[in-house]
RNA sequence: GCCGAGAUAGCUCAGUCGGUAGAGCGAAGGACUGAAAAUCCUUGCGUCCCCAGUUCAAUUCUGGGUCUCGGCA
């Protein structure tokens, strides 16, 4: 059943300028921000995940930032649960949830839901990962040919997840994936996508990475490395790259270039993810657009009637 | 200035015993249902440095030139 409560999403690639826009947009919408970012949930990764500053978080209430330690495993299902709780709380206060971020899978988990699958089984994953992808794939073909059809023979992570689901529940993942339920259709939802020309996005990535290093990324990573990083926490862009430099595998300039390169790759993958989602209403940001100009444009979009077929 | 090595895809380079060429990286596009800032898939005509010669045919051989990098002065 649908009710008239509103939920606004503001998505887009890294470095497009979401955070600053969200900060000015939130008061106009009577909104609180729910971060949709797989890395900003990690408390100790301040610079590496490029979190909004404490000052920004004082001006507008932010949810789902700093919710776990980098030693903890986190995933899309956890995110979804927590985000749903935050959404309910915000609605209860008579306010509007503004979901802001660039983690496409987390957005999808919220919007479309996830199938009721088993939790990640770390021990099983460790065991499976010692096998060759080829063998795992052969196994998958045997127990779940439908899933095998959709998964690339080399895509070890997906093969492992499919096997994990089958081994722990006895039901093929392809069967379970048919049922899922998200919030799409249940609220008055608008999804705004922020975009910039690729070249400019890449320029902004350069600036952002240089700033992160300037703000003390190396020290932050050094301290992160004293902890037992979870599998997700250890993947934060910046961590493995700086680690290499600290180990003497290469110098800091090389690390800087690697971080920029990996961030560019990430931006590209984000765009691939978002582009295919036809629910997103895109807004191309011009080079000279100030934050307020962008905010005005978004308000303009939101005041228009939602596109056809949307109820 | 002399001696040597090299000049091939945006970059690093392989190769063609003479029949106009291919890897890695980058780049672009795509997939994505509990690791997602992860993981995976697809896409390679480029004056083979320039000029001349030999040849049916030269990027490949020969000669000359230009440039680059080493070493010696």
mmCIF file with all atom_site columns, N, CA and C in Angstrom, chain A residues 23-86:
data_model
loop_
_atom_site.group_PDB
_atom_site.id
_atom_site.type_symbol
_atom_site.label_atom_id
_atom_site.label_alt_id
_atom_site.label_comp_id
_atom_site.label_asym_id
_atom_site.label_entity_id
_atom_site.label_seq_id
_atom_site.pdbx_PDB_ins_code
_atom_site.Cartn_x
_atom_site.Cartn_y
_atom_site.Cartn_z
_atom_site.occupancy
_atom_site.B_iso_or_equiv
_atom_site.pdbx_formal_charge
_atom_site.auth_seq_id
_atom_site.auth_comp_id
_atom_site.auth_asym_id
_atom_site.auth_atom_id
_atom_site.pdbx_PDB_model_num
ATOM 1   N N  . UNK A 1 23 ? 23.350 19.457 1.626  1.00 0.00 ? 23 UNK A N  1
ATOM 2   C CA . UNK A 1 23 ? 23.357 20.288 2.824  1.00 0.00 ? 23 UNK A CA 1
ATOM 3   C C  . UNK A 1 23 ? 22.450 21.513 2.669  1.00 0.00 ? 23 UNK A C  1
ATOM 4   N N  . UNK A 1 24 ? 22.461 22.091 1.470  1.00 0.00 ? 24 UNK A N  1
ATOM 5   C CA . UNK A 1 24 ? 21.607 23.264 1.248  1.00 0.00 ? 24 UNK A CA 1
ATOM 6   C C  . UNK A 1 24 ? 20.177 22.875 0.902  1.00 0.00 ? 24 UNK A C  1
ATOM 7   N N  . UNK A 1 25 ? 20.065 21.702 0.330  1.00 0.00 ? 25 UNK A N  1
ATOM 8   C CA . UNK A 1 25 ? 18.742 21.240 -0.097 1.00 0.00 ? 25 UNK A CA 1
ATOM 9   C C  . UNK A 1 25 ? 17.886 20.788 1.096  1.00 0.00 ? 25 UNK A C  1
ATOM 10  N N  . UNK A 1 26 ? 18.521 20.157 2.044  1.00 0.00 ? 26 UNK A N  1
ATOM 11  C CA . UNK A 1 26 ? 17.793 19.545 3.162  1.00 0.00 ? 26 UNK A CA 1
ATOM 12  C C  . UNK A 1 26 ? 16.840 20.509 3.890  1.00 0.00 ? 26 UNK A C  1
ATOM 13  N N  . UNK A 1 27 ? 17.320 21.712 4.285  1.00 0.00 ? 27 UNK A N  1
ATOM 14  C CA . UNK A 1 27 ? 16.417 22.615 5.004  1.00 0.00 ? 27 UNK A CA 1
ATOM 15  C C  . UNK A 1 27 ? 15.189 22.995 4.177  1.00 0.00 ? 27 UNK A C  1
ATOM 16  N N  . UNK A 1 28 ? 15.378 23.140 2.870  1.00 0.00 ? 28 UNK A N  1
ATOM 17  C CA . UNK A 1 28 ? 14.259 23.531 2.010  1.00 0.00 ? 28 UNK A CA 1
ATOM 18  C C  . UNK A 1 28 ? 13.202 22.439 1.937  1.00 0.00 ? 28 UNK A C  1
ATOM 19  N N  . UNK A 1 29 ? 13.624 21.216 2.172  1.00 0.00 ? 29 UNK A N  1
ATOM 20  C CA . UNK A 1 29 ? 12.702 20.086 2.080  1.00 0.00 ? 29 UNK A CA 1
ATOM 21  C C  . UNK A 1 29 ? 12.229 19.625 3.454  1.00 0.00 ? 29 UNK A C  1
ATOM 22  N N  . UNK A 1 30 ? 12.699 20.321 4.477  1.00 0.00 ? 30 UNK A N  1
ATOM 23  C CA . UNK A 1 30 ? 12.443 19.865 5.843  1.00 0.00 ? 30 UNK A CA 1
ATOM 24  C C  . UNK A 1 30 ? 12.948 18.431 5.994  1.00 0.00 ? 30 UNK A C  1
ATOM 25  N N  . UNK A 1 31 ? 14.193 18.229 5.531  1.00 0.00 ? 31 UNK A N  1
ATOM 26  C CA . UNK A 1 31 ? 14.708 16.863 5.439  1.00 0.00 ? 31 UNK A CA 1
ATOM 27  C C  . UNK A 1 31 ? 15.863 16.587 6.393  1.00 0.00 ? 31 UNK A C  1
ATOM 28  N N  . UNK A 1 32 ? 16.034 15.296 6.689  1.00 0.00 ? 32 UNK A N  1
ATOM 29  C CA . UNK A 1 32 ? 17.241 14.802 7.336  1.00 0.00 ? 32 UNK A CA 1
ATOM 30  C C  . UNK A 1 32 ? 17.910 13.883 6.327  1.00 0.00 ? 32 UNK A C  1
ATOM 31  N N  . UNK A 1 33 ? 19.231 13.863 6.361  1.00 0.00 ? 33 UNK A N  1
ATOM 32  C CA . UNK A 1 33 ? 19.964 13.104 5.353  1.00 0.00 ? 33 UNK A CA 1
ATOM 33  C C  . UNK A 1 33 ? 20.256 11.683 5.812  1.00 0.00 ? 33 UNK A C  1
ATOM 34  N N  . UNK A 1 34 ? 19.978 10.736 4.918  1.00 0.00 ? 34 UNK A N  1
ATOM 35  C CA . UNK A 1 34 ? 20.413 9.359  5.151  1.00 0.00 ? 34 UNK A CA 1
ATOM 36  C C  . UNK A 1 34 ? 21.521 9.087  4.146  1.00 0.00 ? 34 UNK A C  1
ATOM 37  N N  . UNK A 1 35 ? 22.724 8.870  4.632  1.00 0.00 ? 35 UNK A N  1
ATOM 38  C CA . UNK A 1 35 ? 23.843 8.608  3.748  1.00 0.00 ? 35 UNK A CA 1
ATOM 39  C C  . UNK A 1 35 ? 23.639 7.271  3.059  1.00 0.00 ? 35 UNK A C  1
ATOM 40  N N  . UNK A 1 36 ? 23.989 7.208  1.793  1.00 0.00 ? 36 UNK A N  1
ATOM 41  C CA . UNK A 1 36 ? 23.889 5.958  1.043  1.00 0.00 ? 36 UNK A CA 1
ATOM 42  C C  . UNK A 1 36 ? 25.280 5.668  0.521  1.00 0.00 ? 36 UNK A C  1
ATOM 43  N N  . UNK A 1 37 ? 26.158 5.320  1.444  1.00 0.00 ? 37 UNK A N  1
ATOM 44  C CA . UNK A 1 37 ? 27.572 5.212  1.124  1.00 0.00 ? 37 UNK A CA 1
ATOM 45  C C  . UNK A 1 37 ? 28.180 4.049  1.897  1.00 0.00 ? 37 UNK A C  1
ATOM 46  N N  . UNK A 1 38 ? 28.753 3.133  1.156  1.00 0.00 ? 38 UNK A N  1
ATOM 47  C CA . UNK A 1 38 ? 29.238 1.893  1.758  1.00 0.00 ? 38 UNK A CA 1
ATOM 48  C C  . UNK A 1 38 ? 30.436 2.113  2.665  1.00 0.00 ? 38 UNK A C  1
ATOM 49  N N  . UNK A 1 39 ? 31.122 3.229  2.524  1.00 0.00 ? 39 UNK A N  1
ATOM 50  C CA . UNK A 1 39 ? 32.329 3.432  3.309  1.00 0.00 ? 39 UNK A CA 1
ATOM 51  C C  . UNK A 1 39 ? 32.189 4.454  4.429  1.00 0.00 ? 39 UNK A C  1
ATOM 52  N N  . UNK A 1 40 ? 31.245 5.375  4.259  1.00 0.00 ? 40 UNK A N  1
ATOM 53  C CA . UNK A 1 40 ? 31.057 6.382  5.305  1.00 0.00 ? 40 UNK A CA 1
ATOM 54  C C  . UNK A 1 40 ? 30.423 5.792  6.560  1.00 0.00 ? 40 UNK A C  1
ATOM 55  N N  . UNK A 1 41 ? 29.969 4.560  6.486  1.00 0.00 ? 41 UNK A N  1
ATOM 56  C CA . UNK A 1 41 ? 29.460 3.909  7.688  1.00 0.00 ? 41 UNK A CA 1
ATOM 57  C C  . UNK A 1 41 ? 30.606 3.619  8.662  1.00 0.00 ? 41 UNK A C  1
ATOM 58  N N  . UNK A 1 42 ? 31.833 3.605  8.128  1.00 0.00 ? 42 UNK A N  1
ATOM 59  C CA . UNK A 1 42 ? 32.973 3.244  8.973  1.00 0.00 ? 42 UNK A CA 1
ATOM 60  C C  . UNK A 1 42 ? 33.506 4.432  9.764  1.00 0.00 ? 42 UNK A C  1
ATOM 61  N N  . UNK A 1 43 ? 33.423 4.291  11.052 1.00 0.00 ? 43 UNK A N  1
ATOM 62  C CA . UNK A 1 43 ? 33.738 5.339  12.005 1.00 0.00 ? 43 UNK A CA 1
ATOM 63  C C  . UNK A 1 43 ? 35.157 5.899  11.817 1.00 0.00 ? 43 UNK A C  1
ATOM 64  N N  . UNK A 1 44 ? 36.137 5.023  11.720 1.00 0.00 ? 44 UNK A N  1
ATOM 65  C CA . UNK A 1 44 ? 37.529 5.494  11.761 1.00 0.00 ? 44 UNK A CA 1
ATOM 66  C C  . UNK A 1 44 ? 38.030 6.033  10.419 1.00 0.00 ? 44 UNK A C  1
ATOM 67  N N  . UNK A 1 45 ? 37.258 5.819  9.369  1.00 0.00 ? 45 UNK A N  1
ATOM 68  C CA . UNK A 1 45 ? 37.707 6.295  8.056  1.00 0.00 ? 45 UNK A CA 1
ATOM 69  C C  . UNK A 1 45 ? 37.083 7.654  7.766  1.00 0.00 ? 45 UNK A C  1
ATOM 70  N N  . UNK A 1 46 ? 37.742 8.669  8.216  1.00 0.00 ? 46 UNK A N  1
ATOM 71  C CA . UNK A 1 46 ? 37.187 10.009 8.106  1.00 0.00 ? 46 UNK A CA 1
ATOM 72  C C  . UNK A 1 46 ? 37.551 10.623 6.758  1.00 0.00 ? 46 UNK A C  1
ATOM 73  N N  . UNK A 1 47 ? 38.860 10.654 6.516  1.00 0.00 ? 47 UNK A N  1
ATOM 74  C CA . UNK A 1 47 ? 39.360 11.291 5.302  1.00 0.00 ? 47 UNK A CA 1
ATOM 75  C C  . UNK A 1 47 ? 39.171 10.367 4.104  1.00 0.00 ? 47 UNK A C  1
ATOM 76  N N  . UNK A 1 48 ? 39.506 9.092  4.291  1.00 0.00 ? 48 UNK A N  1
ATOM 77  C CA . UNK A 1 48 ? 39.455 8.148  3.175  1.00 0.00 ? 48 UNK A CA 1
ATOM 78  C C  . UNK A 1 48 ? 38.050 8.040  2.574  1.00 0.00 ? 48 UNK A C  1
ATOM 79  N N  . UNK A 1 49 ? 37.026 8.119  3.418  1.00 0.00 ? 49 UNK A N  1
ATOM 80  C CA . UNK A 1 49 ? 35.673 8.000  2.880  1.00 0.00 ? 49 UNK A CA 1
ATOM 81  C C  . UNK A 1 49 ? 35.078 9.365  2.559  1.00 0.00 ? 49 UNK A C  1
ATOM 82  N N  . UNK A 1 50 ? 35.870 10.410 2.807  1.00 0.00 ? 50 UNK A N  1
ATOM 83  C CA . UNK A 1 50 ? 35.451 11.777 2.490  1.00 0.00 ? 50 UNK A CA 1
ATOM 84  C C  . UNK A 1 50 ? 34.069 12.108 3.055  1.00 0.00 ? 50 UNK A C  1
ATOM 85  N N  . UNK A 1 51 ? 33.969 11.920 4.351  1.00 0.00 ? 51 UNK A N  1
ATOM 86  C CA . UNK A 1 51 ? 32.700 12.193 5.037  1.00 0.00 ? 51 UNK A CA 1
ATOM 87  C C  . UNK A 1 51 ? 32.396 13.674 5.126  1.00 0.00 ? 51 UNK A C  1
ATOM 88  N N  . UNK A 1 52 ? 31.113 13.996 5.243  1.00 0.00 ? 52 UNK A N  1
ATOM 89  C CA . UNK A 1 52 ? 30.767 15.380 5.559  1.00 0.00 ? 52 UNK A CA 1
ATOM 90  C C  . UNK A 1 52 ? 31.372 15.755 6.917  1.00 0.00 ? 52 UNK A C  1
ATOM 91  N N  . UNK A 1 53 ? 31.801 16.985 7.048  1.00 0.00 ? 53 UNK A N  1
ATOM 92  C CA . UNK A 1 53 ? 32.452 17.421 8.288  1.00 0.00 ? 53 UNK A CA 1
ATOM 93  C C  . UNK A 1 53 ? 31.466 17.428 9.450  1.00 0.00 ? 53 UNK A C  1
ATOM 94  N N  . UNK A 1 54 ? 32.017 17.486 10.647 1.00 0.00 ? 54 UNK A N  1
ATOM 95  C CA . UNK A 1 54 ? 31.171 17.535 11.836 1.00 0.00 ? 54 UNK A CA 1
ATOM 96  C C  . UNK A 1 54 ? 30.278 18.768 11.804 1.00 0.00 ? 54 UNK A C  1
ATOM 97  N N  . UNK A 1 55 ? 30.849 19.825 11.289 1.00 0.00 ? 55 UNK A N  1
ATOM 98  C CA . UNK A 1 55 ? 30.088 21.070 11.200 1.00 0.00 ? 55 UNK A CA 1
ATOM 99  C C  . UNK A 1 55 ? 28.873 20.891 10.278 1.00 0.00 ? 55 UNK A C  1
ATOM 100 N N  . UNK A 1 56 ? 29.115 20.233 9.156  1.00 0.00 ? 56 UNK A N  1
ATOM 101 C CA . UNK A 1 56 ? 27.998 19.965 8.245  1.00 0.00 ? 56 UNK A CA 1
ATOM 102 C C  . UNK A 1 56 ? 26.952 19.082 8.911  1.00 0.00 ? 56 UNK A C  1
ATOM 103 N N  . UNK A 1 57 ? 27.441 18.141 9.693  1.00 0.00 ? 57 UNK A N  1
ATOM 104 C CA . UNK A 1 57 ? 26.522 17.206 10.334 1.00 0.00 ? 57 UNK A CA 1
ATOM 105 C C  . UNK A 1 57 ? 25.763 17.867 11.484 1.00 0.00 ? 57 UNK A C  1
ATOM 106 N N  . UNK A 1 58 ? 26.302 18.991 11.952 1.00 0.00 ? 58 UNK A N  1
ATOM 107 C CA . UNK A 1 58 ? 25.580 19.731 12.980 1.00 0.00 ? 58 UNK A CA 1
ATOM 108 C C  . UNK A 1 58 ? 24.455 20.557 12.352 1.00 0.00 ? 58 UNK A C  1
ATOM 109 N N  . UNK A 1 59 ? 24.751 21.074 11.175 1.00 0.00 ? 59 UNK A N  1
ATOM 110 C CA . UNK A 1 59 ? 23.735 21.891 10.500 1.00 0.00 ? 59 UNK A CA 1
ATOM 111 C C  . UNK A 1 59 ? 22.538 21.072 10.072 1.00 0.00 ? 59 UNK A C  1
ATOM 112 N N  . UNK A 1 60 ? 22.806 19.889 9.540  1.00 0.00 ? 60 UNK A N  1
ATOM 113 C CA . UNK A 1 60 ? 21.720 19.007 9.107  1.00 0.00 ? 60 UNK A CA 1
ATOM 114 C C  . UNK A 1 60 ? 21.973 17.633 9.699  1.00 0.00 ? 60 UNK A C  1
ATOM 115 N N  . UNK A 1 61 ? 20.944 17.028 10.222 1.00 0.00 ? 61 UNK A N  1
ATOM 116 C CA . UNK A 1 61 ? 21.090 15.701 10.818 1.00 0.00 ? 61 UNK A CA 1
ATOM 117 C C  . UNK A 1 61 ? 21.406 14.669 9.733  1.00 0.00 ? 61 UNK A C  1
ATOM 118 N N  . UNK A 1 62 ? 22.503 13.915 9.931  1.00 0.00 ? 62 UNK A N  1
ATOM 119 C CA . UNK A 1 62 ? 22.901 12.850 9.006  1.00 0.00 ? 62 UNK A CA 1
ATOM 120 C C  . UNK A 1 62 ? 22.733 11.488 9.673  1.00 0.00 ? 62 UNK A C  1
ATOM 121 N N  . UNK A 1 63 ? 22.216 10.541 8.915  1.00 0.00 ? 63 UNK A N  1
ATOM 122 C CA . UNK A 1 63 ? 22.082 9.181  9.439  1.00 0.00 ? 63 UNK A CA 1
ATOM 123 C C  . UNK A 1 63 ? 23.008 8.239  8.674  1.00 0.00 ? 63 UNK A C  1
ATOM 124 N N  . UNK A 1 64 ? 23.325 7.139  9.300  1.00 0.00 ? 64 UNK A N  1
ATOM 125 C CA . UNK A 1 64 ? 24.135 6.069  8.700  1.00 0.00 ? 64 UNK A CA 1
ATOM 126 C C  . UNK A 1 64 ? 25.561 6.484  8.330  1.00 0.00 ? 64 UNK A C  1
ATOM 127 N N  . UNK A 1 65 ? 26.086 7.396  9.115  1.00 0.00 ? 65 UNK A N  1
ATOM 128 C CA . UNK A 1 65 ? 27.512 7.700  9.041  1.00 0.00 ? 65 UNK A CA 1
ATOM 129 C C  . UNK A 1 65 ? 28.072 7.301  10.395 1.00 0.00 ? 65 UNK A C  1
ATOM 130 N N  . UNK A 1 66 ? 29.277 6.692  10.388 1.00 0.00 ? 66 UNK A N  1
ATOM 131 C CA . UNK A 1 66 ? 29.894 6.270  11.657 1.00 0.00 ? 66 UNK A CA 1
ATOM 132 C C  . UNK A 1 66 ? 29.063 5.255  12.428 1.00 0.00 ? 66 UNK A C  1
ATOM 133 N N  . UNK A 1 67 ? 28.507 4.298  11.756 1.00 0.00 ? 67 UNK A N  1
ATOM 134 C CA . UNK A 1 67 ? 27.679 3.345  12.492 1.00 0.00 ? 67 UNK A CA 1
ATOM 135 C C  . UNK A 1 67 ? 28.420 2.086  12.944 1.00 0.00 ? 67 UNK A C  1
ATOM 136 N N  . UNK A 1 68 ? 29.542 1.771  12.290 1.00 0.00 ? 68 UNK A N  1
ATOM 137 C CA . UNK A 1 68 ? 30.309 0.602  12.735 1.00 0.00 ? 68 UNK A CA 1
ATOM 138 C C  . UNK A 1 68 ? 31.803 0.901  12.698 1.00 0.00 ? 68 UNK A C  1
ATOM 139 N N  . UNK A 1 69 ? 32.575 -0.017 13.272 1.00 0.00 ? 69 UNK A N  1
ATOM 140 C CA . UNK A 1 69 ? 34.029 0.101  13.234 1.00 0.00 ? 69 UNK A CA 1
ATOM 141 C C  . UNK A 1 69 ? 34.559 -0.544 11.958 1.00 0.00 ? 69 UNK A C  1
ATOM 142 N N  . UNK A 1 70 ? 35.714 -0.079 11.502 1.00 0.00 ? 70 UNK A N  1
ATOM 143 C CA . UNK A 1 70 ? 36.319 -0.670 10.309 1.00 0.00 ? 70 UNK A CA 1
ATOM 144 C C  . UNK A 1 70 ? 36.661 -2.142 10.505 1.00 0.00 ? 70 UNK A C  1
ATOM 145 N N  . UNK A 1 71 ? 36.611 -2.588 11.770 1.00 0.00 ? 71 UNK A N  1
ATOM 146 C CA . UNK A 1 71 ? 36.871 -4.005 12.023 1.00 0.00 ? 71 UNK A CA 1
ATOM 147 C C  . UNK A 1 71 ? 35.614 -4.841 11.787 1.00 0.00 ? 71 UNK A C  1
ATOM 148 N N  . UNK A 1 72 ? 34.471 -4.171 11.678 1.00 0.00 ? 72 UNK A N  1
ATOM 149 C CA . UNK A 1 72 ? 33.210 -4.888 11.501 1.00 0.00 ? 72 UNK A CA 1
ATOM 150 C C  . UNK A 1 72 ? 32.867 -5.095 10.031 1.00 0.00 ? 72 UNK A C  1
ATOM 151 N N  . UNK A 1 73 ? 32.270 -6.253 9.778  1.00 0.00 ? 73 UNK A N  1
ATOM 152 C CA . UNK A 1 73 ? 31.746 -6.493 8.435  1.00 0.00 ? 73 UNK A CA 1
ATOM 153 C C  . UNK A 1 73 ? 30.456 -5.688 8.278  1.00 0.00 ? 73 UNK A C  1
ATOM 154 N N  . UNK A 1 74 ? 30.250 -5.198 7.091  1.00 0.00 ? 74 UNK A N  1
ATOM 155 C CA . UNK A 1 74 ? 29.020 -4.461 6.820  1.00 0.00 ? 74 UNK A CA 1
ATOM 156 C C  . UNK A 1 74 ? 28.581 -4.871 5.429  1.00 0.00 ? 74 UNK A C  1
ATOM 157 N N  . UNK A 1 75 ? 27.315 -4.714 5.128  1.00 0.00 ? 75 UNK A N  1
ATOM 158 C CA . UNK A 1 75 ? 26.864 -5.103 3.796  1.00 0.00 ? 75 UNK A CA 1
ATOM 159 C C  . UNK A 1 75 ? 25.536 -4.454 3.458  1.00 0.00 ? 75 UNK A C  1
ATOM 160 N N  . UNK A 1 76 ? 25.075 -4.711 2.263  1.00 0.00 ? 76 UNK A N  1
ATOM 161 C CA . UNK A 1 76 ? 23.877 -4.055 1.748  1.00 0.00 ? 76 UNK A CA 1
ATOM 162 C C  . UNK A 1 76 ? 22.642 -4.373 2.590  1.00 0.00 ? 76 UNK A C  1
ATOM 163 N N  . UNK A 1 77 ? 22.581 -5.578 3.131  1.00 0.00 ? 77 UNK A N  1
ATOM 164 C CA . UNK A 1 77 ? 21.405 -5.949 3.921  1.00 0.00 ? 77 UNK A CA 1
ATOM 165 C C  . UNK A 1 77 ? 21.375 -5.172 5.237  1.00 0.00 ? 77 UNK A C  1
ATOM 166 N N  . UNK A 1 78 ? 22.543 -5.083 5.874  1.00 0.00 ? 78 UNK A N  1
ATOM 167 C CA . UNK A 1 78 ? 22.640 -4.287 7.099  1.00 0.00 ? 78 UNK A CA 1
ATOM 168 C C  . UNK A 1 78 ? 22.225 -2.855 6.804  1.00 0.00 ? 78 UNK A C  1
ATOM 169 N N  . UNK A 1 79 ? 22.746 -2.365 5.696  1.00 0.00 ? 79 UNK A N  1
ATOM 170 C CA . UNK A 1 79 ? 22.444 -0.996 5.317  1.00 0.00 ? 79 UNK A CA 1
ATOM 171 C C  . UNK A 1 79 ? 20.944 -0.802 5.175  1.00 0.00 ? 79 UNK A C  1
ATOM 172 N N  . UNK A 1 80 ? 20.336 -1.711 4.489  1.00 0.00 ? 80 UNK A N  1
ATOM 173 C CA . UNK A 1 80 ? 18.906 -1.601 4.222  1.00 0.00 ? 80 UNK A CA 1
ATOM 174 C C  . UNK A 1 80 ? 18.103 -1.561 5.517  1.00 0.00 ? 80 UNK A C  1
ATOM 175 N N  . UNK A 1 81 ? 18.417 -2.475 6.427  1.00 0.00 ? 81 UNK A N  1
ATOM 176 C CA . UNK A 1 81 ? 17.714 -2.506 7.711  1.00 0.00 ? 81 UNK A CA 1
ATOM 177 C C  . UNK A 1 81 ? 17.828 -1.173 8.437  1.00 0.00 ? 81 UNK A C  1
ATOM 178 N N  . UNK A 1 82 ? 19.062 -0.708 8.562  1.00 0.00 ? 82 UNK A N  1
ATOM 179 C CA . UNK A 1 82 ? 19.295 0.528  9.301  1.00 0.00 ? 82 UNK A CA 1
ATOM 180 C C  . UNK A 1 82 ? 18.631 1.717  8.617  1.00 0.00 ? 82 UNK A C  1
ATOM 181 N N  . UNK A 1 83 ? 18.692 1.727  7.296  1.00 0.00 ? 83 UNK A N  1
ATOM 182 C CA . UNK A 1 83 ? 18.107 2.851  6.560  1.00 0.00 ? 83 UNK A CA 1
ATOM 183 C C  . UNK A 1 83 ? 16.590 2.878  6.729  1.00 0.00 ? 83 UNK A C  1
ATOM 184 N N  . UNK A 1 84 ? 15.995 1.698  6.754  1.00 0.00 ? 84 UNK A N  1
ATOM 185 C CA . UNK A 1 84 ? 14.541 1.646  6.936  1.00 0.00 ? 84 UNK A CA 1
ATOM 186 C C  . UNK A 1 84 ? 14.151 2.178  8.311  1.00 0.00 ? 84 UNK A C  1
ATOM 187 N N  . UNK A 1 85 ? 14.952 1.846  9.298  1.00 0.00 ? 85 UNK A N  1
ATOM 188 C CA . UNK A 1 85 ? 14.685 2.348  10.650 1.00 0.00 ? 85 UNK A CA 1
ATOM 189 C C  . UNK A 1 85 ? 14.790 3.870  10.669 1.00 0.00 ? 85 UNK A C  1
ATOM 190 N N  . UNK A 1 86 ? 15.881 4.388  10.090 1.00 0.00 ? 86 UNK A N  1
ATOM 191 C CA . UNK A 1 86 ? 16.058 5.841  10.054 1.00 0.00 ? 86 UNK A CA 1
ATOM 192 C C  . UNK A 1 86 ? 14.909 6.519  9.316  1.00 0.00 ? 86 UNK A C  1
#
